[in-house]
Short mmCIF file of C-alpha atoms in Angstrom, two decimals:
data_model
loop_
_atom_site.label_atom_id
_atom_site.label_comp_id
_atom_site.label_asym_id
_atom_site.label_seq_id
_atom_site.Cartn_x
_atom_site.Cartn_y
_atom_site.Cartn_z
CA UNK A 1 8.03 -23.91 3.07
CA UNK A 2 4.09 -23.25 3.52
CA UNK A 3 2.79 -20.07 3.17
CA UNK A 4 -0.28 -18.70 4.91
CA UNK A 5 -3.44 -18.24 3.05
CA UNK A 6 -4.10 -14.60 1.58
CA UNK A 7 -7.28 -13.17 3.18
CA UNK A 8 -8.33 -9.63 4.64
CA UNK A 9 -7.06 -11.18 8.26
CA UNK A 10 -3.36 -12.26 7.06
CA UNK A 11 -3.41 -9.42 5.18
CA UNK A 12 -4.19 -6.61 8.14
CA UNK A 13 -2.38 -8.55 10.51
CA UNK A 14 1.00 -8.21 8.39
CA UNK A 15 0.46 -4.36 8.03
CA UNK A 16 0.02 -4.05 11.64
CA UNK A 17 3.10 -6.12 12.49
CA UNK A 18 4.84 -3.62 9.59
CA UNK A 19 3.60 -0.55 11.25
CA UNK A 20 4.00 -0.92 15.24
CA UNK A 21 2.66 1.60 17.52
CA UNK A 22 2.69 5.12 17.81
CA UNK A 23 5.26 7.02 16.49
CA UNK A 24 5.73 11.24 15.57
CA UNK A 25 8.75 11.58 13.58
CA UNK A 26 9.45 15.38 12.68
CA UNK A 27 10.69 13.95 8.97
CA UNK A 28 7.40 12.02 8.58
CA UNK A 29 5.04 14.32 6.27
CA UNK A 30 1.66 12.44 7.80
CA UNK A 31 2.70 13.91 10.97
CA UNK A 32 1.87 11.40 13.83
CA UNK A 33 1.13 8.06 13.56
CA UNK A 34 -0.26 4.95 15.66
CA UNK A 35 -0.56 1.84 13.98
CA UNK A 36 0.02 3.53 11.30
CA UNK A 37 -2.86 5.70 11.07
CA UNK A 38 -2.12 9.41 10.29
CA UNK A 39 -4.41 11.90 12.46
CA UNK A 40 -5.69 12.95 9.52
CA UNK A 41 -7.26 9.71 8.92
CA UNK A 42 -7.89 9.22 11.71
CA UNK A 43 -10.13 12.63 11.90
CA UNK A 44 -12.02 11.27 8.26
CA UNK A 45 -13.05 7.82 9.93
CA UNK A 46 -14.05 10.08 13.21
CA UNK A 47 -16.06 12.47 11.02
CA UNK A 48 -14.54 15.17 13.21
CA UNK A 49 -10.74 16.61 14.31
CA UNK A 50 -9.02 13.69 16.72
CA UNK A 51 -6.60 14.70 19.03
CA UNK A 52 -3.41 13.28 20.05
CA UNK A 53 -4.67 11.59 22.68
CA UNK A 54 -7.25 9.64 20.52
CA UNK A 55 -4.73 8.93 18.04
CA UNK A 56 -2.33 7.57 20.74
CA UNK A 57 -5.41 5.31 21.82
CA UNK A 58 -5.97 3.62 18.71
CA UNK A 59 -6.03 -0.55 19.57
CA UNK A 60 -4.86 -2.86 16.56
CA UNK A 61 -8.22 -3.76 16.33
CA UNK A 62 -9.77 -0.04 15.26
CA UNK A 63 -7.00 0.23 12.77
CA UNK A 64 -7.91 -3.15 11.30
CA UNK A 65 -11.49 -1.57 10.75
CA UNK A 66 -9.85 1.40 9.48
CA UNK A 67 -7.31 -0.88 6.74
CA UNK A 68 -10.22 -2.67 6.19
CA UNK A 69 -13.13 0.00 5.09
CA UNK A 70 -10.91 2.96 4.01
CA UNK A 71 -7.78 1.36 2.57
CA UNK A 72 -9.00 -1.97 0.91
CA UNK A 73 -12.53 -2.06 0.52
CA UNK A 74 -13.49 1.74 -0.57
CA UNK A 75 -10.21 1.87 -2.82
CA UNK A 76 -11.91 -1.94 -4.41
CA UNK A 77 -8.58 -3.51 -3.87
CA UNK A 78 -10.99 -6.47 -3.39
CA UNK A 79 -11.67 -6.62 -6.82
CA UNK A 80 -8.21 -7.23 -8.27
CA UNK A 81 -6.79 -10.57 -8.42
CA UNK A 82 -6.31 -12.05 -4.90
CA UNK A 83 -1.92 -12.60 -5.46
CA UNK A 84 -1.98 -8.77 -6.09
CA UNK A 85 -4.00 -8.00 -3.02
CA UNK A 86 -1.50 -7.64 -0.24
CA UNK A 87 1.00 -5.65 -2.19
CA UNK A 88 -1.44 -3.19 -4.09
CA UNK A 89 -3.20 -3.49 -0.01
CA UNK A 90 0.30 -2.17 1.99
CA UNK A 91 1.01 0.63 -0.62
CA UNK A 92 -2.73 2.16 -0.33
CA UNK A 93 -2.02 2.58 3.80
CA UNK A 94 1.38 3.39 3.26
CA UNK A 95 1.39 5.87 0.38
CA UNK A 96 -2.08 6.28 -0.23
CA UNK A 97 -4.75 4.68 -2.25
CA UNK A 98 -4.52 6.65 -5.27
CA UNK A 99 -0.82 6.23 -5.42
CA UNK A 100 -1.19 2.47 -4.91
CA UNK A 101 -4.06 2.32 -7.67
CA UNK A 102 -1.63 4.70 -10.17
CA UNK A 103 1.02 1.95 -9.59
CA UNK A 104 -0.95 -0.95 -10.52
CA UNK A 105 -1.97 0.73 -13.43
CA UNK A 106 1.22 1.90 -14.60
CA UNK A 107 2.54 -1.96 -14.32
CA UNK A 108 -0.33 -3.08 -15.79
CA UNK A 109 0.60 -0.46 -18.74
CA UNK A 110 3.82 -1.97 -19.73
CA UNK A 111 1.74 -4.58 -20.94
CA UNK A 112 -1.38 -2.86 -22.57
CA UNK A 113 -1.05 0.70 -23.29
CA UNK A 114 -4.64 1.40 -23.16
CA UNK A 115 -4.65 1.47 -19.50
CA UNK A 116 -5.24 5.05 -17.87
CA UNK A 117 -3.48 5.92 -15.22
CA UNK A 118 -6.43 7.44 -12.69
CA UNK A 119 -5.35 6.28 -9.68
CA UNK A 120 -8.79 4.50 -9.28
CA UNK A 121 -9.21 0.85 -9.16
CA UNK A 122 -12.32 -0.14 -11.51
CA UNK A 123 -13.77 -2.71 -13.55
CA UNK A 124 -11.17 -1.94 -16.56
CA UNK A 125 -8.54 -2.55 -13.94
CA UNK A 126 -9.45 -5.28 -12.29
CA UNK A 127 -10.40 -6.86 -15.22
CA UNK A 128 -6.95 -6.43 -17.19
CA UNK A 129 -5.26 -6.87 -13.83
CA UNK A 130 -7.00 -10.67 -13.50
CA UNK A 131 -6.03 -10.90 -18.00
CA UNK A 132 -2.46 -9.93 -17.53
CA UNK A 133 -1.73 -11.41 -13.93
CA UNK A 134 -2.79 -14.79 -16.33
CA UNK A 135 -0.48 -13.83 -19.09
CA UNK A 136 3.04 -13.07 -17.30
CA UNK A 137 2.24 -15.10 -13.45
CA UNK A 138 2.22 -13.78 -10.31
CA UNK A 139 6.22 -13.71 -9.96
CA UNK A 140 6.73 -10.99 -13.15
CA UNK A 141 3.45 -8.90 -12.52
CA UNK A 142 4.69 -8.64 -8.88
CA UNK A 143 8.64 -8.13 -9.10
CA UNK A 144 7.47 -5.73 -11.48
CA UNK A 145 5.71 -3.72 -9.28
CA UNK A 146 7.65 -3.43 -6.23
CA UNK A 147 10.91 -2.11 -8.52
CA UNK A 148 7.62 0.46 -9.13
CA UNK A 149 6.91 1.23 -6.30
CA UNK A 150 10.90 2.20 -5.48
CA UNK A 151 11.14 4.14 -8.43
CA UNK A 152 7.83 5.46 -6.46
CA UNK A 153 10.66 6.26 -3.00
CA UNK A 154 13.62 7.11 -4.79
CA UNK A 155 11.23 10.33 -6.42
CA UNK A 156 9.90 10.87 -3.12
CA UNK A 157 13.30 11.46 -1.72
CA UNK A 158 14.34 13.34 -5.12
CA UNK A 159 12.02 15.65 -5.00
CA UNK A 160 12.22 15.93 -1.07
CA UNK A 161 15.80 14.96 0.16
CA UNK A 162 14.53 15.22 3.89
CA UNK A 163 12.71 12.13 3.26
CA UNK A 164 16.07 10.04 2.59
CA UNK A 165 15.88 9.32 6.09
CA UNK A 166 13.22 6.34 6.04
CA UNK A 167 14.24 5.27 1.66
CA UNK A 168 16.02 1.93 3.38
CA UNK A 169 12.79 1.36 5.18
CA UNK A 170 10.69 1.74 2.85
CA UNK A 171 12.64 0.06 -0.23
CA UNK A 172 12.81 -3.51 2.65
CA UNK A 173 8.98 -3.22 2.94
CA UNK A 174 8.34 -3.67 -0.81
CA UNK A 175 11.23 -5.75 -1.20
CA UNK A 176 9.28 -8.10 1.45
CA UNK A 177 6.92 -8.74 -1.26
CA UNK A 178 9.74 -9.70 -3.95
CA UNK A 179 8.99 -13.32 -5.10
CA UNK A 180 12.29 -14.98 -5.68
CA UNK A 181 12.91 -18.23 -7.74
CA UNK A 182 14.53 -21.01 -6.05
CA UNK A 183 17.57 -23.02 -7.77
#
């Protein structure tokens, strides 16, 4: 089996193919969605309130900008180590780049405790990111952090049992990025 190359490209065009089109699920605390871009965000990378309409008119292509410059390259997800990328990547647009940044950290914890927890992705990040991705491999930094990132759900839907209708969806997106060992 080959796998594709990781790059900003594969990368967006995954999260796109994850997302789909519009969508305005009453459950769904970021309100309405296209592409998976929240009016909200939409209204930041506007500089100004978008409407409904506007949202609903969003192409692929304007959310790839949007991935690109307010969930990747602003949160420096660039800077981590390029096997952590689309994981740490899909959790910043899909629960926020702070909470993706806190989760990397916290794995990254387990194996130095002098990590804060800031929820911001800089040099002391990346930098034991790249040190302990080379100490444990991609497979155990990785599994590690998608069972992290459905403690993440399960707490969600804890704290807020409305949101126990989309826990199976989102515990088969991180599971997508389970590496498993072949026999």
């Amino acid at each position: 089996m080959t796998t594709k190359p990781i790059t900003i490209a594969t990368m967006i065009a995954d999260i796109l193919q994850r997302e789909g089109g519009y969508t305005n699920n009453p459950a769904d605390r970021g309100g309405p969605t296209n592409h998976g871009i929240t009016l909200h965000t939409y209204s930041v990378y506007l500089g100004r309130l978008a409407t409904i309409a506007e949202l609903k008119a969003i192409t692929p292509t304007i959310a790839a900008h949007i991935y690109q410059s307010l969930y990747y390259i602003k949160p420096n997800i660039d800077v981590i180590p390029l096997e952590l990328q689309p994981i740490v990547f899909d959790e910043s647009i899909n629960m926020d780049p702070e909470n993706a940044a806190k989760l990397l950290q916290e794995t990254l914890k387990h194996y130095d405790e002098t990590i804060s927890v800031d929820g911001k992705i800089g040099p002391i990040t990346a930098n034991k990111a790249h040190e302990i991705l080379g100490q444990v491999g991609a497979t155990t930094l990785i599994n590690q952090m998608v069972d992290q990132r459905i403690d993440f759900y399960k707490a969600i839907v804890d704290h807020n049992p409305i949101q126990h209708v989309f826990i199976n969806g989102w515990i088969n997106r991180a599971n997508q990025f389970r590496i498993t060992t072949e026999a």
